[in-house]
Amino acid sequence: MSRNFASDNVSPASAAILAAVNEANADPVSSYGADPYTARLQAVVSTLFETEVAVFPVATGTAANALALSQIAPPYGAVYCYEASHIATDECAAPEFFTGGAKLIGLPAADGKLLPEALAASIALANDMGVHHAKPAAVSLTQATEWGTVYSIAQLAAIAAVAREQRMTVHMDGARFANALAHLRCSPAEATWKSGVDVLSLGATKNGALCAEAVVFFNPKLAADFERRRKRAGHLWSKLRFLSAQLLAYFEDDLWLRNARHANAMAAALAGGLRAVAGARLLHPVDANEVFVALPETVVAGLEQGGFGFYRWPLCESRDDVAIRLVTSYATRDEDVGDLLAAIGEFA
Amino acid sequence: MSRNFASDNVSPASAAILAAVNEANADPVSSYGADPYTARLQAVVSTLFETEVAVFPVATGTAANALALSQIAPPYGAVYCYEASHIATDECAAPEFFTGGAKLIGLPAADGKLLPEALAASIALANDMGVHHAKPAAVSLTQATEWGTVYSIAQLAAIAAVAREQRMTVHMDGARFANALAHLRCSPAEATWKSGVDVLSLGATKNGALCAEAVVFFNPKLAADFERRRKRAGHLWSKLRFLSAQLLAYFEDDLWLRNARHANAMAAALAGGLRAVAGARLLHPVDANEVFVALPETVVAGLEQGGFGFYRWPLCESRDDVAIRLVTSYATRDEDVGDLLAAIGEFA
Amino acid sequence: MSRNFASDNVSPASAAILAAVNEANADPVSSYGADPYTARLQAVVSTLFETEVAVFPVATGTAANALALSQIAPPYGAVYCYEASHIATDECAAPEFFTGGAKLIGLPAADGKLLPEALAASIALANDMGVHHAKPAAVSLTQATEWGTVYSIAQLAAIAAVAREQRMTVHMDGARFANALAHLRCSPAEATWKSGVDVLSLGATKNGALCAEAVVFFNPKLAADFERRRKRAGHLWSKLRFLSAQLLAYFEDDLWLRNARHANAMAAALAGGLRAVAGARLLHPVDANEVFVALPETVVAGLEQGGFGFYRWPLCESRDDVAIRLVTSYATRDEDVGDLLAAIGEFA
Amino acid sequence: MSRNFASDNVSPASAAILAAVNEANADPVSSYGADPYTARLQAVVSTLFETEVAVFPVATGTAANALALSQIAPPYGAVYCYEASHIATDECAAPEFFTGGAKLIGLPAADGKLLPEALAASIALANDMGVHHAKPAAVSLTQATEWGTVYSIAQLAAIAAVAREQRMTVHMDGARFANALAHLRCSPAEATWKSGVDVLSLGATKNGALCAEAVVFFNPKLAADFERRRKRAGHLWSKLRFLSAQLLAYFEDDLWLRNARHANAMAAALAGGLRAVAGARLLHPVDANEVFVALPETVVAGLEQGGFGFYRWPLCESRDDVAIRLVTSYATRDEDVGDLLAAIGEFA
């Protein structure tokens, strides 16, 4: 039984993914991506997204995001994003590094979702300032969001429409893309390029891989020279088969969706239980696998002493109760959630 | 049987390393390096090198080299290296990227080994030019070298002495450090910090890992803020245990040295066989696991048609025969070498 | 008569400064700063600030700011500043470029002045996030501020105290430093290093030079290698005497303060006149040489049609009236202000 | 009389250029290039080069070169140049900074001129290495060269042909372009775009300006967003008229060519005199305004003691005599040359 709800990345790897790594460890194969696993991945992801894509495996989400942004924003460009987005606050200025100094423009959001009007207004201001301002180049949105919510297809399209009108490119940070897709119950294509997304950081690590993310360009022309960017960033593995094999297993037999559905269901169960707790206040809708809840300090302290793992989260408004984040994963079990809810009930 | 001598990175992973990855896939653990594997690695490497080190696992050699250089050379600095070194020619300008634009100064070498006098002369020229020239900051040498030779301890110390006199830092690209160590038959400490090396890129991928290199600072003060550099480059894994576990297995029971000794022995056997071939000309001493040999075009073409994997290598002087590189690894078998020599004999 | 209140940089150069450039055009002198003008500048500025400084002339304020920040913030660092500060919004990501990707953290302010509590809270958040967040490295404040206000000595010291407690460095963007000093009526030393400022971008261009700013380090040790940063950014003039001569004339006979006092007086006169206009609303205190005023759209449109030069400024809150910025300079005359006020009176 | 032959940048400004600066110091004008001087410069340079160009004034040659290169080489690109070119050795890694880490590939040359075959071979090697090597992006050649020689039109075209075949862009470092043009006696168009040059750093500072260079794109489409690059590098002057006015005067009445012809004539006279000196050995043809001569140590020491200004230059081959560089300028007088030759004759 696990009491660790700190993040979905504390989980081990799915058995199927680990098995795939073991199976890939056979005879010598050509290095740097000239291997059959990587070739097959290209075909598999294209089929999955119903269009010819260019897909590049990398080991971390920070690399996927920052490389993707460096491809679509020049060094003198502006990338519009939620002011508390992962790329803006949790990646130690990786986007600035990879882009060569592009500027992230932090915008307000509702439940972590960018607002089309605020986005358009900020771009208009930049256009007014001309050469003095970084050039509006890209919009980056997170799906599922940092607050565990999921953009609807209409919401995605509205953001993309603003970008398209300005000839800007749309990036989706999909560290939890599978969780979003499981919530949306639509096709991967509808959730991305059919809604205006140009490039996707498709995460697997949080959802069952050892270390695997894929940068997916829905128009391969947009990926020109991307492999040199990956190489010079030290993200081209010599034994790339071990990355590609993880992703192949991730997509096989819908493992990614099965894992995500389970994680989402565990979060929903947790949220359901919390709604019945006096003094507990859910801070955002629970669409995916993250639960943000405000609890009395005594409860939070009790959980910490009880060995539960989670993060305290800064609240925008100062209040007497404490906000915490609880994250479920493919590996969370019913009894883990039950155990946590029981403890909360006890301390409340 | 394998006919692939293209590189040591075409090999799969050692069984012990793969087993370690499987074993690490247990319960949830804290992410981003706050796990017991990473903590133990710090202790193991310190013991191995007989001094308190700061060690940082990363997935690729390019990342290890470029991150290490970014730590010791400012953006306006100069890094002195062999003009045909891997960092200068094979990493798609990764050192320039990570350092923020530092300049690699390519120097001539003998069998891939920097010459102290040429190094000193180049630095003196820079000093004469003052502010107009990038500031001499670091020396980077490759051990084993790009030509399969190994610096002696005295040769290392002579280079380091030049650097020390100029208050410059010494980096060792040890993508094949184990192979060098197996050749030198000295302690890891003697091969590095006791000979003046400040920071080492210690490779494991070419010698049995799936994807693991370690940046080792022999003075932990030199590593200040290095973890932020790693993070912003996308090289801090969330599930870092899977990297650390590989390196733990690499050092356990001398696996790294056993693997390297075997690879070196296979190269020696190959070189020995080639010496008996009329028309074959070894281009450099064979100290480690790489053999550079000039052969008649007919032989080389015959090998290619026979399905052997290797690279043609540009010769400095134009000649009628063709230079090729043959690389052995921990996974090369006696019969692989015999098979190759037989084919060469047949075509010669 | 000039109707151009768009900026203080629309003004020509002071006669004394132009004369100094003409006088410097004598015999050949050594280039790249090894000239008597640059040597004398070092002495003059040290005397002026009552401490041994390291001073570096450059041609633009963007260069002065971005170079200064690159010296005090590492590529993985965070620079705290007002969210609408010039470095954050008007320099096309120059700070990100020069620092190699450091992150500007935009903070709220009151009348353009940073708030010590908000600064401390933002730094605390970064410290909590550790390696995932850019490292708190520097605070940059603008004096006079972007809203024409001036930090008091006590306000400066309060900001500097927060920085000092966190071992961070304090930069002052002094594009209008002379205007601030004229307002404060204190010594240059009190307005800077005695109040905790480590490095100053001291502007002259807006206040009478052709093209001259000085980066002033109050602790010369902090300036180590700065001249290489300047060189590699293309900001070391070969004929540096022509920059240094401008600055020498700027400080001679208190030209800088005389110019600034005049500009401030013109702004005060303008503000005074506006207070008497029905429907005009001053948006910030007028401490220096900028006036931000809200006026009815009909008035603003009338001024535009009347050939007056100024910028419309976005208001935080949407309102019916229009905010504009009016900037005076050393070259603004009484009749220019009178003319403008008369026109406003006419349209109001 | 001047004994300073250290560089053409030790000279003051031409009277006509200084006069133009004085004249530009009239009424307020719009800043950041929206002024009539800058508009006229665009027209003047287009006429001069017989094609619609995009021209951008900056204050230094390093800025002109590095900005131009950043426009034509991506961060993962390779710029081919002479191994001892100014951009490679004298600009403190400015090209690496501005491009975001592109790699300069140093090539051998004859009298400072790139050799088409060596260029083609180096590019072919890069193409063979694919993603591991920086992408061949641009060729940069210096005209007049660092050794005072001048590429013929045919030599230019041969280099450009190699570049064109590889879809690479050609940059010309024309710090001494006027001197080259005076030697070639062809039109500016023939010396540049008609011979395959895409972008020119056209220098004026060494040839009579205070501080002025122009980046000239012969296809304006190639200049897209260049003004943002200039801005974020701190090279967009607020009072840009003072730069543009210098360049207008530079081109007016053929001042640039008159100045250059004089400088070249002075160098020719110097070379002529040196040919008659026993023990003097001219090291390169004297096409422009630089003379490289080997002299006995006693002579060189005598000149130094006599107060003559010049640089000792490292010789490729070690010899007993000493190489020095003597540079003439528009301001060098007959008697300056006579004085120097007399002194050499005396010590020889």
XYZ file of C-alpha atoms in Angstrom, chain A residues 44-257:
214
model
C 2.504 3.897 -34.794
C 2.121 7.516 -33.727
C 1.107 8.578 -37.221
C -1.623 5.969 -37.210
C -2.713 6.937 -33.737
C -3.099 10.586 -34.708
C -4.560 9.845 -38.149
C -1.968 11.982 -39.918
C 1.678 11.782 -40.885
C 3.538 13.158 -37.868
C 7.187 13.678 -37.016
C 7.844 12.184 -33.588
C 10.967 12.522 -31.459
C 11.410 10.585 -28.221
C 13.219 12.267 -25.334
C 13.682 11.320 -21.716
C 12.094 14.184 -19.809
C 9.148 16.497 -19.988
C 11.329 19.546 -19.555
C 13.325 18.520 -22.599
C 10.174 17.865 -24.615
C 8.677 21.246 -23.761
C 11.807 23.312 -24.119
C 12.877 21.663 -27.369
C 9.418 22.076 -28.822
C 9.326 25.744 -27.887
C 12.789 26.357 -29.310
C 11.491 25.085 -32.623
C 8.573 27.490 -32.776
C 9.815 30.632 -31.028
C 12.862 32.600 -32.183
C 15.296 33.970 -29.582
C 13.552 37.320 -29.853
C 10.103 35.760 -29.622
C 7.354 35.712 -27.022
C 5.621 32.568 -25.814
C 2.258 33.143 -24.192
C 1.309 30.823 -21.364
C -0.504 30.643 -18.064
C 1.468 32.592 -15.490
C 1.637 29.575 -13.173
C 2.241 27.019 -15.912
C 4.889 24.369 -15.493
C 7.050 25.836 -18.245
C 6.951 29.211 -16.515
C 7.584 28.184 -12.948
C 8.945 24.641 -12.639
C 11.597 24.193 -15.297
C 14.365 26.438 -14.022
C 14.207 28.658 -17.106
C 14.639 25.758 -19.526
C 12.456 27.388 -22.195
C 14.593 30.512 -22.028
C 17.720 28.357 -22.337
C 16.578 26.259 -25.276
C 15.058 29.135 -27.215
C 18.145 31.259 -26.707
C 16.334 33.835 -24.618
C 12.736 34.006 -25.762
C 10.344 35.531 -23.282
C 7.476 33.735 -21.588
C 4.517 36.052 -21.161
C 2.519 34.900 -18.147
C -1.222 35.309 -18.431
C -4.077 34.845 -15.984
C -6.262 31.789 -16.381
C -9.438 30.235 -15.037
C -8.851 26.850 -13.419
C -5.538 26.801 -15.252
C -7.093 27.417 -18.639
C -6.001 30.396 -20.734
C -8.671 32.937 -21.566
C -8.904 33.836 -25.258
C -9.668 37.507 -24.602
C -6.741 38.003 -22.241
C -4.478 36.260 -24.699
C -5.629 38.430 -27.572
C -5.235 41.588 -25.517
C -1.700 40.746 -24.526
C -0.709 40.000 -28.101
C -2.286 43.239 -29.252
C -0.195 45.154 -26.729
C 2.964 43.516 -28.047
C 2.027 44.345 -31.595
C 1.543 47.971 -30.613
C 5.018 48.089 -29.143
C 6.644 46.675 -32.237
C 10.386 46.189 -32.190
C 10.651 47.035 -28.498
C 8.701 43.959 -27.505
C 9.506 40.318 -28.088
C 7.695 39.087 -31.178
C 4.493 37.124 -30.509
C 5.444 33.669 -31.722
C 3.721 30.880 -29.857
C 1.042 29.957 -27.374
C 1.661 27.108 -24.964
C -1.179 25.510 -23.067
C -1.140 22.599 -20.666
C -3.510 19.686 -21.102
C -4.485 18.407 -18.531
C -3.781 21.723 -16.785
C -1.630 22.317 -13.751
C -4.829 22.353 -11.686
C -6.080 18.996 -12.869
C -8.674 20.430 -15.188
C -9.089 19.679 -18.875
C -9.726 22.123 -21.725
C -12.794 21.169 -23.694
C -12.400 20.867 -27.449
C -14.204 24.177 -27.846
C -11.879 25.844 -25.356
C -8.837 24.519 -27.194
C -10.155 25.732 -30.486
C -10.845 29.184 -29.121
C -7.244 29.584 -27.994
C -5.934 28.208 -31.244
C -8.102 30.626 -33.189
C -6.452 33.586 -31.508
C -3.034 32.163 -32.298
C -3.904 31.372 -35.884
C -5.132 34.873 -36.500
C -1.755 36.172 -35.411
C 0.165 33.529 -37.371
C 1.414 32.087 -34.139
C 2.082 28.454 -33.384
C 0.304 26.398 -30.724
C 2.173 24.095 -28.361
C 0.491 21.726 -25.975
C 2.306 20.602 -22.853
C 0.811 17.148 -22.595
C 2.697 15.815 -19.623
C -0.701 14.416 -18.649
C -2.149 14.225 -22.145
C -3.427 10.684 -21.652
C -5.346 11.772 -18.573
C -6.911 14.588 -20.558
C -7.775 12.292 -23.430
C -9.367 9.801 -21.062
C -11.509 12.628 -19.749
C -12.422 14.040 -23.162
C -13.308 10.655 -24.668
C -12.390 11.943 -28.104
C -9.736 10.848 -30.574
C -6.095 11.934 -30.183
C -6.492 13.822 -33.460
C -9.533 15.732 -32.228
C -7.719 16.606 -29.024
C -4.784 18.056 -30.906
C -4.302 19.044 -34.518
C -7.966 19.013 -35.402
C -8.364 21.597 -32.630
C -5.415 23.692 -33.801
C -2.470 22.255 -31.906
C 0.780 22.291 -33.934
C 3.160 20.484 -31.634
C 2.556 18.282 -28.622
C 4.773 17.248 -25.737
C 3.233 13.865 -25.127
C 4.167 12.573 -21.710
C 4.538 8.954 -20.706
C 6.757 9.097 -17.630
C 4.009 10.158 -15.236
C 1.707 7.522 -16.669
C 3.818 4.382 -16.598
C 7.111 4.813 -18.425
C 10.584 4.800 -16.898
C 11.588 7.938 -18.758
C 9.840 8.694 -22.003
C 8.139 11.629 -23.633
C 7.537 12.296 -27.287
C 7.619 15.561 -29.160
C 5.006 15.226 -31.887
C 4.794 17.655 -34.805
C 1.530 17.378 -36.700
C 3.049 19.055 -39.715
C 6.429 17.403 -40.341
C 7.664 20.535 -42.111
C 7.530 22.295 -38.784
C 10.100 19.791 -37.531
C 12.853 20.824 -39.951
C 16.252 20.496 -38.273
C 14.598 19.506 -35.004
C 16.858 16.493 -34.753
C 19.874 18.796 -34.644
C 18.290 20.719 -31.801
C 17.762 17.461 -29.950
C 21.313 16.336 -30.612
C 22.992 19.532 -29.458
C 20.902 19.496 -26.298
C 22.270 16.071 -25.433
C 18.867 14.464 -25.864
C 19.654 12.111 -28.712
C 20.369 8.769 -27.073
C 22.928 6.538 -28.721
C 20.840 3.525 -27.726
C 17.615 5.224 -28.696
C 15.814 1.903 -29.012
C 15.392 1.895 -25.233
C 13.347 5.067 -25.408
C 11.367 4.114 -28.468
C 10.553 0.692 -27.048
C 8.969 2.306 -24.000
C 6.712 4.437 -26.143
C 5.733 1.515 -28.351
C 4.619 -0.394 -25.297
C 2.882 2.715 -23.998
C 0.609 2.895 -26.998
C 0.166 -0.855 -27.465
C -3.175 -2.313 -26.423
C -4.219 1.157 -25.249
C -1.967 0.892 -22.218
C -1.684 4.666 -22.035
C -5.442 5.122 -21.902
